[in-house]
Each structure stands twice: as structure tokens, then as C-alpha cells.
mmCIF file of C-alpha atoms in Angstrom:
data_model
loop_
_atom_site.group_PDB
_atom_site.id
_atom_site.type_symbol
_atom_site.label_atom_id
_atom_site.label_comp_id
_atom_site.label_asym_id
_atom_site.label_seq_id
_atom_site.Cartn_x
_atom_site.Cartn_y
_atom_site.Cartn_z
ATOM 1 C CA MET A 1 15.211 -25.451 -26.645
ATOM 2 C CA ALA A 2 17.442 -23.110 -24.512
ATOM 3 C CA LYS A 3 14.306 -20.995 -23.459
ATOM 4 C CA GLU A 4 12.427 -24.163 -22.506
ATOM 5 C CA ARG A 5 15.364 -25.274 -20.378
ATOM 6 C CA LYS A 6 15.478 -21.845 -18.655
ATOM 7 C CA GLU A 7 11.927 -21.845 -17.865
ATOM 8 C CA LYS A 8 12.071 -25.283 -16.441
ATOM 9 C CA ILE A 9 15.068 -24.011 -14.151
ATOM 10 C CA ALA A 10 13.051 -21.063 -13.292
ATOM 11 C CA SER A 11 10.123 -23.016 -12.294
ATOM 12 C CA LEU A 12 12.258 -25.470 -10.364
ATOM 13 C CA GLU A 13 13.685 -22.557 -8.370
ATOM 14 C CA ALA A 14 10.290 -20.982 -7.604
ATOM 15 C CA PHE A 15 9.092 -24.188 -6.348
ATOM 16 C CA GLN A 16 12.064 -24.665 -4.141
ATOM 17 C CA GLU A 17 11.513 -21.213 -2.817
ATOM 18 C CA LYS A 18 7.934 -22.047 -1.979
ATOM 19 C CA ILE A 19 9.041 -25.126 -0.215
ATOM 20 C CA ASP A 20 11.770 -23.104 1.737
ATOM 21 C CA ARG A 21 9.078 -20.700 2.953
ATOM 22 C CA ASP A 22 7.308 -23.788 4.368
ATOM 23 C CA GLU A 23 4.352 -23.321 2.175
ATOM 24 C CA LYS A 24 2.400 -26.462 1.477
ATOM 25 C CA ILE A 25 1.935 -27.949 -2.079
ATOM 26 C CA GLU A 26 -1.760 -28.697 -2.880
ATOM 27 C CA PRO A 27 -2.970 -31.267 -5.641
ATOM 28 C CA LYS A 28 -3.525 -28.732 -8.483
ATOM 29 C CA ASP A 29 -0.485 -26.547 -7.845
ATOM 30 C CA SER A 30 2.409 -26.933 -10.341
ATOM 31 C CA MET A 31 5.098 -29.163 -9.138
ATOM 32 C CA PRO A 32 8.256 -30.815 -10.655
ATOM 33 C CA GLU A 33 7.671 -34.188 -12.229
ATOM 34 C CA ALA A 34 10.090 -35.872 -9.845
ATOM 35 C CA TYR A 35 8.410 -34.620 -6.795
ATOM 36 C CA ARG A 36 5.171 -35.836 -8.054
ATOM 37 C CA LYS A 37 6.768 -39.234 -8.882
ATOM 38 C CA THR A 38 8.449 -39.525 -5.487
ATOM 39 C CA LEU A 39 5.364 -38.915 -3.679
ATOM 40 C CA ILE A 40 3.189 -41.322 -5.731
ATOM 41 C CA ARG A 41 5.877 -43.987 -4.959
ATOM 42 C CA GLN A 42 6.077 -43.030 -1.286
ATOM 43 C CA ILE A 43 2.470 -42.708 -0.467
ATOM 44 C CA GLY A 44 1.504 -45.751 -2.640
ATOM 45 C CA GLN A 45 4.075 -47.902 -0.771
ATOM 46 C CA HIS A 46 2.861 -46.568 2.562
ATOM 47 C CA ALA A 47 -0.741 -47.442 1.655
ATOM 48 C CA HIS A 48 0.175 -50.925 0.464
ATOM 49 C CA SER A 49 1.978 -51.344 3.928
ATOM 50 C CA GLU A 50 -1.107 -50.484 5.834
ATOM 51 C CA VAL A 51 -3.064 -53.001 3.698
ATOM 52 C CA VAL A 52 -0.699 -55.775 3.798
ATOM 53 C CA GLY A 53 -0.018 -55.070 7.578
ATOM 54 C CA MET A 54 -3.577 -56.200 8.233
ATOM 55 C CA LEU A 55 -2.528 -59.724 7.367
ATOM 56 C CA PRO A 56 -0.058 -61.058 9.998
ATOM 57 C CA GLU A 57 -2.417 -59.605 12.769
ATOM 58 C CA GLY A 58 -5.640 -60.681 11.078
ATOM 59 C CA ASN A 59 -4.333 -64.272 11.398
ATOM 60 C CA TRP A 60 -4.744 -63.874 15.150
ATOM 61 C CA ILE A 61 -8.065 -62.151 15.523
ATOM 62 C CA THR A 62 -10.103 -65.443 16.006
ATOM 63 C CA ARG A 63 -7.446 -66.738 18.336
ATOM 64 C CA ALA A 64 -6.991 -63.885 20.633
ATOM 65 C CA PRO A 65 -6.763 -64.951 24.246
ATOM 66 C CA THR A 66 -9.656 -62.694 25.739
ATOM 67 C CA LEU A 67 -12.638 -60.943 24.273
ATOM 68 C CA ARG A 68 -10.935 -57.649 25.406
ATOM 69 C CA ARG A 69 -7.782 -58.490 23.485
ATOM 70 C CA LYS A 70 -10.031 -59.494 20.363
ATOM 71 C CA LEU A 71 -11.796 -56.283 20.395
ATOM 72 C CA SER A 72 -8.677 -54.285 20.502
ATOM 73 C CA LEU A 73 -7.029 -56.195 17.834
ATOM 74 C CA LEU A 74 -10.149 -55.972 15.585
ATOM 75 C CA ALA A 75 -10.166 -52.361 15.994
ATOM 76 C CA LYS A 76 -6.486 -51.962 15.158
ATOM 77 C CA VAL A 77 -6.761 -54.003 11.993
ATOM 78 C CA GLN A 78 -9.928 -52.005 10.922
ATOM 79 C CA ASP A 79 -7.837 -48.837 11.529
ATOM 80 C CA GLU A 80 -5.140 -50.201 9.191
ATOM 81 C CA ALA A 81 -7.646 -50.752 6.421
ATOM 82 C CA GLY A 82 -8.881 -47.077 6.986
ATOM 83 C CA HIS A 83 -5.252 -45.847 6.958
ATOM 84 C CA GLY A 84 -4.599 -47.544 3.672
ATOM 85 C CA LEU A 85 -7.606 -45.843 2.279
ATOM 86 C CA TYR A 86 -6.648 -42.447 3.417
ATOM 87 C CA LEU A 87 -3.416 -42.955 1.801
ATOM 88 C CA TYR A 88 -4.652 -44.159 -1.541
ATOM 89 C CA CYS A 89 -6.859 -41.221 -1.616
ATOM 90 C CA ALA A 90 -3.873 -38.895 -0.945
ATOM 91 C CA ALA A 91 -2.024 -40.649 -3.740
ATOM 92 C CA GLU A 92 -4.968 -40.308 -6.093
ATOM 93 C CA THR A 93 -4.753 -36.584 -5.953
ATOM 94 C CA LEU A 94 -1.523 -36.799 -7.691
ATOM 95 C CA GLY A 95 -3.153 -38.487 -10.613
ATOM 96 C CA LYS A 96 -2.788 -42.187 -10.248
ATOM 97 C CA SER A 97 -5.846 -44.194 -9.641
ATOM 98 C CA ARG A 98 -6.592 -46.603 -6.926
ATOM 99 C CA MET A 99 -7.287 -49.341 -9.316
ATOM 100 C CA GLU A 100 -3.867 -48.914 -10.952
ATOM 101 C CA MET A 101 -2.237 -48.870 -7.490
ATOM 102 C CA ASN A 102 -4.139 -52.129 -6.494
ATOM 103 C CA GLN A 103 -3.114 -53.871 -9.473
ATOM 104 C CA GLU A 104 0.442 -53.104 -9.007
ATOM 105 C CA LEU A 105 0.098 -54.513 -5.513
ATOM 106 C CA LEU A 106 -1.548 -57.685 -6.630
ATOM 107 C CA SER A 107 0.921 -58.304 -9.575
ATOM 108 C CA GLY A 108 3.922 -57.961 -7.010
ATOM 109 C CA LYS A 109 5.288 -54.905 -8.921
ATOM 110 C CA ALA A 110 4.561 -52.537 -5.935
ATOM 111 C CA LYS A 111 6.680 -52.585 -2.914
ATOM 112 C CA TYR A 112 5.434 -52.472 0.720
ATOM 113 C CA SER A 113 7.220 -52.488 4.048
ATOM 114 C CA SER A 114 9.337 -55.737 4.370
ATOM 115 C CA ILE A 115 8.407 -56.163 7.999
ATOM 116 C CA PHE A 116 5.075 -57.727 6.960
ATOM 117 C CA ASN A 117 6.964 -60.447 5.306
ATOM 118 C CA TYR A 118 7.686 -62.126 8.584
ATOM 119 C CA PRO A 119 5.383 -64.612 10.198
ATOM 120 C CA THR A 120 3.387 -64.437 13.515
ATOM 121 C CA PRO A 121 3.649 -67.814 15.037
ATOM 122 C CA THR A 122 2.674 -67.037 18.496
ATOM 123 C CA TRP A 123 0.262 -64.564 20.323
ATOM 124 C CA ALA A 124 3.375 -62.707 21.702
ATOM 125 C CA ASP A 125 4.223 -61.649 18.070
ATOM 126 C CA ILE A 126 0.983 -59.537 18.169
ATOM 127 C CA GLY A 127 2.352 -57.845 21.264
ATOM 128 C CA ALA A 128 5.734 -57.350 19.594
ATOM 129 C CA ILE A 129 4.212 -56.054 16.250
ATOM 130 C CA GLY A 130 2.120 -53.484 18.153
ATOM 131 C CA TRP A 131 4.916 -52.341 20.358
ATOM 132 C CA LEU A 132 7.893 -52.432 17.973
ATOM 133 C CA VAL A 133 6.471 -52.214 14.464
ATOM 134 C CA ASP A 134 3.792 -49.569 15.187
ATOM 135 C CA GLY A 135 6.357 -47.860 17.464
ATOM 136 C CA ALA A 136 8.809 -47.667 14.428
ATOM 137 C CA ALA A 137 5.847 -46.643 12.181
ATOM 138 C CA ILE A 138 4.992 -43.710 14.438
ATOM 139 C CA MET A 139 8.608 -42.638 14.696
ATOM 140 C CA ASN A 140 8.432 -42.510 10.939
ATOM 141 C CA GLN A 141 4.958 -40.890 10.740
ATOM 142 C CA ILE A 142 5.147 -38.153 13.078
ATOM 143 C CA PRO A 143 7.528 -35.912 10.866
ATOM 144 C CA LEU A 144 5.493 -36.830 7.958
ATOM 145 C CA CYS A 145 2.734 -34.714 9.472
ATOM 146 C CA ARG A 146 4.744 -31.700 8.426
ATOM 147 C CA CYS A 147 5.431 -32.956 4.975
ATOM 148 C CA SER A 148 5.278 -30.398 2.321
ATOM 149 C CA TYR A 149 2.434 -32.176 0.406
ATOM 150 C CA GLY A 150 -0.856 -31.086 1.943
ATOM 151 C CA PRO A 151 -3.046 -34.289 1.357
ATOM 152 C CA TYR A 152 -0.151 -36.537 2.711
ATOM 153 C CA ALA A 153 0.350 -34.452 5.598
ATOM 154 C CA ARG A 154 -3.322 -34.339 6.558
ATOM 155 C CA ALA A 155 -3.764 -38.038 6.119
ATOM 156 C CA MET A 156 -0.773 -38.569 8.401
ATOM 157 C CA ILE A 157 -2.142 -36.237 11.136
ATOM 158 C CA ARG A 158 -5.211 -38.284 11.265
ATOM 159 C CA ILE A 159 -3.265 -41.628 11.167
ATOM 160 C CA CYS A 160 -0.870 -40.611 14.075
ATOM 161 C CA LYS A 161 -3.784 -39.504 16.029
ATOM 162 C CA GLU A 162 -5.413 -42.896 15.709
ATOM 163 C CA GLU A 163 -2.234 -44.976 15.770
ATOM 164 C CA SER A 164 -1.161 -44.139 19.433
ATOM 165 C CA PHE A 165 -3.490 -46.845 20.767
ATOM 166 C CA HIS A 166 -1.772 -49.348 18.580
ATOM 167 C CA GLN A 167 1.583 -49.162 20.287
ATOM 168 C CA ARG A 168 0.060 -49.154 23.736
ATOM 169 C CA GLN A 169 -2.007 -52.133 23.241
ATOM 170 C CA GLY A 170 1.123 -54.080 21.928
ATOM 171 C CA TYR A 171 3.038 -53.022 24.870
ATOM 172 C CA GLU A 172 0.266 -54.077 27.241
ATOM 173 C CA ILE A 173 0.375 -57.476 25.651
ATOM 174 C CA MET A 174 3.957 -57.822 26.092
ATOM 175 C CA LEU A 175 3.899 -56.457 29.667
ATOM 176 C CA THR A 176 1.188 -58.965 30.608
ATOM 177 C CA LEU A 177 3.110 -61.920 29.134
ATOM 178 C CA ALA A 178 6.258 -60.856 30.720
ATOM 179 C CA ARG A 179 4.825 -60.706 34.202
ATOM 180 C CA GLY A 180 2.943 -64.219 33.525
ATOM 181 C CA THR A 181 4.289 -67.694 34.073
ATOM 182 C CA LYS A 182 7.862 -68.554 33.063
ATOM 183 C CA ALA A 183 6.518 -69.972 29.754
ATOM 184 C CA GLN A 184 4.642 -66.809 28.949
ATOM 185 C CA LYS A 185 7.577 -64.589 29.668
ATOM 186 C CA GLU A 186 9.665 -66.903 27.350
ATOM 187 C CA MET A 187 7.313 -66.495 24.672
ATOM 188 C CA ALA A 188 7.388 -62.765 24.947
ATOM 189 C CA GLN A 189 11.368 -62.894 24.881
ATOM 190 C CA ARG A 190 11.115 -65.077 21.739
ATOM 191 C CA ALA A 191 8.816 -62.672 19.834
ATOM 192 C CA LEU A 192 11.075 -59.756 20.797
ATOM 193 C CA ASN A 193 14.098 -61.665 19.441
ATOM 194 C CA ARG A 194 12.148 -62.440 16.201
ATOM 195 C CA TRP A 195 10.985 -58.808 15.702
ATOM 196 C CA TRP A 196 13.866 -56.545 17.058
ATOM 197 C CA TRP A 197 16.181 -56.747 13.841
ATOM 198 C CA PRO A 198 13.346 -56.494 11.304
ATOM 199 C CA SER A 199 11.899 -53.543 13.256
ATOM 200 C CA VAL A 200 15.279 -51.776 13.416
ATOM 201 C CA MET A 201 15.566 -52.389 9.514
ATOM 202 C CA MET A 202 11.951 -50.625 8.997
ATOM 203 C CA PHE A 203 13.810 -47.391 8.745
ATOM 204 C CA GLY A 204 15.403 -48.403 5.449
ATOM 205 C CA PRO A 205 18.936 -48.475 4.409
ATOM 206 C CA SER A 206 21.768 -46.549 5.849
ATOM 207 C CA ASP A 207 22.018 -42.959 4.877
ATOM 208 C CA ALA A 208 25.055 -43.621 2.971
ATOM 209 C CA ASP A 209 23.028 -46.158 0.831
ATOM 210 C CA SER A 210 19.748 -44.202 0.527
ATOM 211 C CA PRO A 211 19.670 -42.651 -2.853
ATOM 212 C CA ASN A 212 16.194 -41.119 -2.371
ATOM 213 C CA THR A 213 16.841 -39.289 0.906
ATOM 214 C CA GLU A 214 18.620 -36.053 -0.456
ATOM 215 C CA ASN A 215 15.841 -34.928 -2.812
ATOM 216 C CA SER A 216 13.182 -35.887 -0.200
ATOM 217 C CA VAL A 217 14.741 -33.771 2.424
ATOM 218 C CA LYS A 218 15.256 -30.820 0.069
ATOM 219 C CA TRP A 219 11.594 -31.086 -0.640
ATOM 220 C CA LYS A 220 10.528 -31.540 2.875
ATOM 221 C CA ILE A 221 8.852 -34.820 2.186
ATOM 222 C CA LYS A 222 11.215 -36.216 4.711
ATOM 223 C CA ARG A 223 12.355 -34.276 7.838
ATOM 224 C CA TYR A 224 14.912 -36.683 9.213
ATOM 225 C CA THR A 225 17.112 -39.372 7.630
ATOM 226 C CA ASN A 226 16.708 -43.112 8.051
ATOM 227 C CA ASP A 227 19.609 -43.324 10.455
ATOM 228 C CA GLU A 228 18.329 -40.362 12.688
ATOM 229 C CA LEU A 229 14.958 -42.006 13.061
ATOM 230 C CA ARG A 230 16.419 -45.446 13.671
ATOM 231 C CA GLN A 231 18.489 -43.855 16.473
ATOM 232 C CA LYS A 232 15.392 -42.426 18.037
ATOM 233 C CA PHE A 233 13.595 -45.633 17.747
ATOM 234 C CA VAL A 234 16.441 -47.658 19.605
ATOM 235 C CA ASP A 235 16.796 -44.945 22.352
ATOM 236 C CA ALA A 236 13.024 -45.105 22.941
ATOM 237 C CA ILE A 237 12.452 -48.873 22.997
ATOM 238 C CA VAL A 238 15.490 -50.069 25.108
ATOM 239 C CA PRO A 239 14.245 -48.610 28.382
ATOM 240 C CA GLN A 240 10.693 -49.723 27.605
ATOM 241 C CA ALA A 241 11.883 -53.298 27.303
ATOM 242 C CA GLU A 242 14.172 -53.016 30.414
ATOM 243 C CA LYS A 243 10.998 -51.891 32.251
ATOM 244 C CA ILE A 244 9.170 -55.230 31.595
ATOM 245 C CA GLY A 245 12.318 -57.388 32.134
ATOM 246 C CA LEU A 246 12.992 -58.353 28.495
ATOM 247 C CA THR A 247 16.253 -58.290 26.764
ATOM 248 C CA VAL A 248 17.007 -56.537 23.470
ATOM 249 C CA PRO A 249 18.779 -59.193 21.351
ATOM 250 C CA ASP A 250 21.810 -57.263 20.502
ATOM 251 C CA LYS A 251 25.171 -57.964 22.346
ATOM 252 C CA ASP A 252 26.629 -54.748 21.035
ATOM 253 C CA LEU A 253 24.096 -52.410 22.507
ATOM 254 C CA LYS A 254 25.543 -50.043 25.016
ATOM 255 C CA TRP A 255 25.209 -46.404 26.124
ATOM 256 C CA ASP A 256 27.261 -44.070 24.108
ATOM 257 C CA LYS A 257 27.473 -40.608 25.551
ATOM 258 C CA LYS A 258 28.758 -39.342 22.235
ATOM 259 C CA ARG A 259 25.630 -40.076 20.134
ATOM 260 C CA ASN A 260 22.909 -37.506 19.527
ATOM 261 C CA ASN A 261 25.379 -34.640 19.384
ATOM 262 C CA GLY A 262 26.808 -35.417 22.798
ATOM 263 C CA GLN A 263 23.428 -35.924 24.527
ATOM 264 C CA GLY A 264 23.902 -39.637 24.596
ATOM 265 C CA GLY A 265 22.082 -42.541 23.042
ATOM 266 C CA TYR A 266 22.423 -46.275 22.369
ATOM 267 C CA ALA A 267 25.186 -47.734 20.140
ATOM 268 C CA TYR A 268 23.843 -50.806 18.432
ATOM 269 C CA GLY A 269 25.324 -53.593 16.588
ATOM 270 C CA GLU A 270 25.677 -54.313 12.806
ATOM 271 C CA ILE A 271 22.414 -54.537 10.864
ATOM 272 C CA ASN A 272 22.288 -57.589 8.526
ATOM 273 C CA TRP A 273 21.830 -55.717 5.234
ATOM 274 C CA ASP A 274 22.008 -58.965 3.179
ATOM 275 C CA GLU A 275 18.824 -60.038 5.095
ATOM 276 C CA PHE A 276 17.198 -56.708 4.428
ATOM 277 C CA TRP A 277 17.726 -56.691 0.638
ATOM 278 C CA ARG A 278 16.987 -60.245 0.397
ATOM 279 C CA VAL A 279 13.475 -59.658 2.017
ATOM 280 C CA VAL A 280 12.954 -56.292 -0.107
ATOM 281 C CA ARG A 281 13.751 -58.385 -3.245
ATOM 282 C CA GLY A 282 10.873 -60.766 -2.539
ATOM 283 C CA ASP A 283 12.654 -63.694 -0.726
ATOM 284 C CA GLY A 284 11.388 -63.134 2.884
ATOM 285 C CA PRO A 285 9.680 -65.894 4.749
ATOM 286 C CA MET A 286 6.030 -64.726 3.841
ATOM 287 C CA ASN A 287 6.422 -62.709 0.478
ATOM 288 C CA ASN A 288 4.594 -65.037 -1.567
ATOM 289 C CA GLU A 289 1.996 -65.955 1.179
ATOM 290 C CA ARG A 290 1.123 -62.194 1.611
ATOM 291 C CA ILE A 291 0.624 -61.670 -2.115
ATOM 292 C CA SER A 292 -1.463 -64.758 -2.580
ATOM 293 C CA ALA A 293 -3.711 -63.611 0.256
ATOM 294 C CA LYS A 294 -4.255 -60.303 -1.284
ATOM 295 C CA GLN A 295 -5.023 -61.839 -4.837
ATOM 296 C CA LYS A 296 -7.415 -64.512 -3.137
ATOM 297 C CA ALA A 297 -9.248 -61.687 -1.304
ATOM 298 C CA TRP A 298 -9.543 -59.602 -4.428
ATOM 299 C CA ASN A 299 -10.762 -62.382 -6.663
ATOM 300 C CA GLU A 300 -13.056 -63.886 -4.110
ATOM 301 C CA GLY A 301 -14.609 -60.300 -3.431
ATOM 302 C CA SER A 302 -15.260 -59.797 -7.236
ATOM 303 C CA TRP A 303 -18.873 -60.944 -7.076
ATOM 304 C CA VAL A 304 -19.375 -58.263 -4.194
ATOM 305 C CA ARG A 305 -18.103 -55.464 -6.249
ATOM 306 C CA ALA A 306 -20.152 -56.611 -9.299
ATOM 307 C CA ALA A 307 -23.305 -56.813 -7.130
ATOM 308 C CA ALA A 308 -22.732 -53.228 -5.809
ATOM 309 C CA HIS A 309 -22.426 -52.042 -9.275
ATOM 310 C CA ALA A 310 -25.347 -53.833 -10.674
ATOM 311 C CA HIS A 311 -27.395 -52.529 -7.736
ATOM 312 C CA ALA A 312 -26.231 -49.044 -8.259
ATOM 313 C CA LEU A 313 -27.275 -49.304 -11.964
ATOM 314 C CA LYS A 314 -30.680 -50.746 -11.090
ATOM 315 C CA LYS A 315 -31.456 -47.915 -8.825
ATOM 316 C CA GLN A 316 -30.337 -45.388 -11.252
ATOM 317 C CA THR A 317 -32.384 -46.911 -14.019
ATOM 318 C CA ALA A 318 -35.419 -46.935 -11.697
ATOM 319 C CA LEU A 319 -34.832 -43.232 -10.715
ATOM 320 C CA GLN A 320 -34.636 -42.315 -14.348
ATOM 321 C CA ALA A 321 -37.872 -44.078 -15.334
ATOM 322 C CA ALA A 322 -39.718 -42.404 -12.489
ATOM 323 C CA GLU A 323 -38.669 -38.863 -13.692
ATOM 324 C CA MET B 1 -5.359 -62.907 -12.403
ATOM 325 C CA VAL B 2 -6.416 -59.369 -11.899
ATOM 326 C CA SER B 3 -9.709 -58.878 -13.918
ATOM 327 C CA GLU B 4 -10.394 -55.747 -15.696
ATOM 328 C CA GLU B 5 -12.986 -53.956 -13.574
ATOM 329 C CA LYS B 6 -14.410 -50.568 -14.037
ATOM 330 C CA GLU B 7 -13.261 -47.813 -11.624
ATOM 331 C CA THR B 8 -15.930 -46.864 -9.033
ATOM 332 C CA ILE B 9 -17.088 -43.396 -8.559
ATOM 333 C CA LEU B 10 -14.888 -41.043 -6.519
ATOM 334 C CA TRP B 11 -16.606 -39.118 -3.791
ATOM 335 C CA GLU B 12 -15.327 -36.145 -1.677
ATOM 336 C CA VAL B 13 -16.380 -36.456 1.974
ATOM 337 C CA PHE B 14 -17.197 -33.625 4.298
ATOM 338 C CA ILE B 15 -17.803 -34.208 8.021
ATOM 339 C CA GLN B 16 -19.600 -31.962 10.520
ATOM 340 C CA PRO B 17 -18.358 -32.647 13.985
ATOM 341 C CA LYS B 18 -21.160 -31.063 15.871
ATOM 342 C CA ASN B 19 -23.984 -28.474 15.371
ATOM 343 C CA GLY B 20 -22.670 -24.945 15.208
ATOM 344 C CA LEU B 21 -19.585 -26.049 13.226
ATOM 345 C CA SER B 22 -19.524 -26.328 9.434
ATOM 346 C CA HIS B 23 -18.904 -29.503 7.400
ATOM 347 C CA ARG B 24 -15.140 -29.867 6.669
ATOM 348 C CA HIS B 25 -13.400 -31.677 3.920
ATOM 349 C CA CYS B 26 -11.650 -34.716 5.140
ATOM 350 C CA GLY B 27 -10.738 -37.002 2.170
ATOM 351 C CA SER B 28 -12.339 -39.084 -0.545
ATOM 352 C CA ILE B 29 -13.716 -42.524 -0.996
ATOM 353 C CA HIS B 30 -14.681 -44.849 -3.843
ATOM 354 C CA ALA B 31 -18.125 -46.224 -3.973
ATOM 355 C CA PRO B 32 -20.790 -47.221 -6.557
ATOM 356 C CA ASP B 33 -23.731 -45.091 -5.368
ATOM 357 C CA ARG B 34 -24.600 -42.472 -2.814
ATOM 358 C CA GLU B 35 -25.885 -44.907 -0.154
ATOM 359 C CA MET B 36 -22.749 -46.771 -0.125
ATOM 360 C CA ALA B 37 -20.703 -43.746 -0.376
ATOM 361 C CA ILE B 38 -22.303 -42.475 2.822
ATOM 362 C CA LEU B 39 -21.777 -45.836 4.525
ATOM 363 C CA SER B 40 -18.012 -46.113 3.447
ATOM 364 C CA ALA B 41 -17.455 -42.548 4.399
ATOM 365 C CA ARG B 42 -18.755 -43.321 7.865
ATOM 366 C CA ASN B 43 -16.528 -46.398 8.157
ATOM 367 C CA VAL B 44 -13.468 -44.821 6.766
ATOM 368 C CA TYR B 45 -13.648 -41.246 8.295
ATOM 369 C CA SER B 46 -15.681 -41.565 11.598
ATOM 370 C CA ARG B 47 -14.529 -44.621 13.513
ATOM 371 C CA ARG B 48 -14.231 -42.640 16.767
ATOM 372 C CA GLY B 49 -17.314 -40.507 16.762
ATOM 373 C CA GLU B 50 -15.621 -37.699 14.793
ATOM 374 C CA GLY B 51 -18.856 -36.604 13.179
ATOM 375 C CA GLN B 52 -22.690 -36.349 13.337
ATOM 376 C CA SER B 53 -23.445 -35.635 9.798
ATOM 377 C CA ILE B 54 -21.593 -36.560 6.659
ATOM 378 C CA TRP B 55 -21.950 -35.126 3.117
ATOM 379 C CA VAL B 56 -20.546 -36.903 0.081
ATOM 380 C CA VAL B 57 -20.271 -35.322 -3.324
ATOM 381 C CA ARG B 58 -19.015 -36.653 -6.662
ATOM 382 C CA SER B 59 -15.513 -35.383 -7.136
ATOM 383 C CA ILE B 60 -16.193 -34.593 -10.736
ATOM 384 C CA ASP B 61 -18.987 -32.289 -9.699
ATOM 385 C CA ILE B 62 -16.712 -30.054 -7.872
ATOM 386 C CA VAL B 63 -15.903 -26.892 -9.897
ATOM 387 C CA SER B 64 -12.643 -25.240 -8.869
ATOM 388 C CA SER B 65 -10.760 -22.100 -9.598
ATOM 389 C CA ASP B 66 -7.629 -22.271 -11.556
ATOM 390 C CA PRO B 67 -4.625 -22.665 -9.489
ATOM 391 C CA ASP B 68 -2.368 -20.988 -12.077
ATOM 392 C CA GLU B 69 -4.525 -17.737 -11.708
ATOM 393 C CA LYS B 70 -4.212 -17.748 -8.041
ATOM 394 C CA GLU B 71 -2.431 -14.338 -8.178
ATOM 395 C CA GLU B 72 -5.042 -12.632 -10.488
ATOM 396 C CA THR B 73 -8.002 -14.186 -8.645
ATOM 397 C CA PHE B 74 -7.012 -13.676 -5.019
ATOM 398 C CA SER B 75 -4.554 -10.711 -4.964
ATOM 399 C CA SER B 76 -5.805 -7.859 -2.699
ATOM 400 C CA ASP B 77 -2.478 -6.412 -1.745
ATOM 401 C CA ASP B 78 -3.457 -3.271 -3.491
ATOM 402 C CA LYS B 79 -6.564 -2.834 -1.431
ATOM 403 C CA ILE B 80 -5.171 -2.371 2.036
ATOM 404 C CA TYR B 81 -7.819 -0.071 2.995
ATOM 405 C CA ARG B 82 -10.094 -3.190 3.484
ATOM 406 C CA HIS B 83 -8.220 -3.856 6.693
ATOM 407 C CA PRO B 84 -8.769 -2.103 9.900
ATOM 408 C CA THR B 85 -5.045 -1.255 10.576
ATOM 409 C CA PHE B 86 -5.169 1.063 7.393
ATOM 410 C CA TYR B 87 -7.047 3.609 9.516
ATOM 411 C CA ASP B 88 -5.390 5.873 12.154
ATOM 412 C CA VAL B 89 -7.199 6.360 15.294
ATOM 413 C CA PRO B 90 -5.634 8.029 18.347
ATOM 414 C CA ASP B 91 -4.522 5.559 20.982
ATOM 415 C CA ASP B 92 -6.486 7.058 23.724
ATOM 416 C CA VAL B 93 -9.670 6.126 21.980
ATOM 417 C CA GLY B 94 -9.248 2.784 23.166
ATOM 418 C CA HIS B 95 -10.175 -0.442 21.483
ATOM 419 C CA MET B 96 -12.183 -0.087 18.291
#
């Protein structure tokens, strides 16, 4: 028993040394069980977020105001499907099947980003999602390109490359509305009001309440803490909002020259953590709707999957008969 | 609610960006047969003209070396004479 324990500690230390040397971990390498579990959870949630993220925007594809906007939105939503698949594929290298992950999503057991549990009542919400939600996602994802797990890092590089257009198309929508009629500008402002706080919450609980952060940073899965990324996001978005004449809905927002180690940054108001946890626990405005939509798509697509399998089998049988 | 369905075949995808470069592994996809594997690989991994040729191969058909024997299989630290810097050549001979 003592020997086993010693071996376990030695292998943990060897693993940590490898991480500290900035070596990547690949699927067949030995890794601590907790590292594997953390990654499966994080990559799985990330994949589910991409897939569920298609729903609030998909809702507007047929109602996009112009053909140009419709093409962009279609391409963006298609990218999200692709990103979900890259990520499921990365998670599968850790030994969990996509079918199993899919079932956890459909049964409501798996988590995904709470941001997608908010509704998109107007076209401006599509602008706000691209600008703020994709903006926050990119902030989170860029450091993940250097994550210690090879397949995850490679998927993130591909995703970040493709995603830069997502934020620009969103900002362009907001800019166009903000320069439009009074009613259009108001619509843009209301969408910003709706999406600002949920976007700020996207970085997750405050560092003090984030139990997973310590190990993730030690294992170089995460390179920055939730609060560090949140600060970067606020600092980036505030001037962009000012540029198009929109107002960030936070009365406590002000420049604070002490932030970012004295380089200056924006101080922002208190985050409503009760709302955050309520939505995480399933009580957001659209939680049930999202899961029902996924279940419906899965169930109604079942004949397509069955037909594809039957076709594959038929061809295989014909091929064997010919041999 | 979630019907028990069988898992589709997993395929590894390799994309050749252009002639003159080799096919490079870029990820995996699920598909019931090879035609659908090629189609899905194109949709998932080449939406922006990243490739001009795709290979797909069943993941279970890949034979790989044992990662636990990395040292034994790949170590060549004791064969430094296989590298050009092992050989002393006077500086004034120039680049060789």
C-alpha cells in the first residue's frame, strides 16, 4: 500500500515537471485521473456551449434584415456546429464517447454556458451576441490555445482563427443600428442593456469562489483566472461602446488607475451572483426551451441516422457479395 | 427520450492544403460509411478552402507505438555522431 502511494506521488511529480517544462500532454500519455476528469468536464461543457449557442441565433436566420446579414449569420451558426464537433472530438481522445456526452446534454445533466439561456427578442440581440458574447468567448479561448492538453489546444487554435469574424459581424450590426434611426439606436441600446451583465458573468464565479481554478492553473489548462479575464473584457468593450455612442449599463463603471498593476483599467459594479447561480442551476429564462429544442432535433433526426446506417450496411453487403 | 443508438464509426481526418505539402492530421469525425466520412470531414474541417484533398481512415485501423516505451523506442541521445555538430571542421573551411 505504502509502495503504491509512493509510486502515485512520484508519477504526479513527474507529470507536474513535464507541465512545468511546457511540454504538451497527448492522448495516450499517462496523466493523473483528476487532470483527465477536469479536461473531460471542461471540454465537454465547451462543446455543449457551442452547440446550444446555435439556438438563440438560429432563431433569427430566417428573419435577418438583408441577404448579406443572413449569409453571415448562417456562416457563423455553421461555424458553431463545427466548433462543437472539434471539441467533442478533443474530449473523445480522453476516453468519453460523443454519444455519452450527447446524452448528458439531452438529459439536462451536462452544463453549458449560461449565457445561452437568455432570449433574443430583437435583431439587435444578434448584434449584441456577436460583439459581447463572442467577444467574451474569444477572451477566454485565446489563452486556451496554449493549454497543456494537445488536442484541446489544437482545436482552440482552429476555433480562434475562425471566430474573429463572429465578433466583427456583431459589432458591425450594432454600429449600423446605432447610426440608424432613433428607434434603431434605442433597440441597440436595449440589447446592450440585456446582454452586458450576462456577458460579464460568462467568465464564471469570482476567483475567491472558483474551486477549480487552482488545479487548472497549476496544470496549465487555464492561464488566467476568471477575474483577470473579466477585467480584460471590460477594458476592451467599454471604449468600443463609446465609439458607437452606446452606454454600458453600469453606473459604477469608472476609470481606475490602480487596476491592472497600476496601468489602469475600468472598475465595474457589483455582479448579481444570485442571478448567476440561479441560471446555472437551471432557472434561467430559456433553460427548458434550449434543452427541449435539442431533444426535439435529436428525436426528429433519428430516422436520418437510421437511414444512413441502413445505407452503409446495404453498400457493405453488396460489396461483400461482389467479392 | 434518448433512444439507444449505436455509436457511428470514428474516422481520423487528414487534409492536404495544396500540392507539394503532405496530408496533415486535423481531427476526427463520426460517420457510418466512407462517403459520408469524406462529406462530413469537408464540412467540418474545410469551410474556408483549407484543403484540396482529404483522407479519412478508421481510427481503429491506426496502429500506434506504445507511449510508455517512448524512451526505449525513440532515444538516440547516445548516438550524437548522427548529427553534423559532432564533427570538427576548421572555421576557415566555411559553411559545410
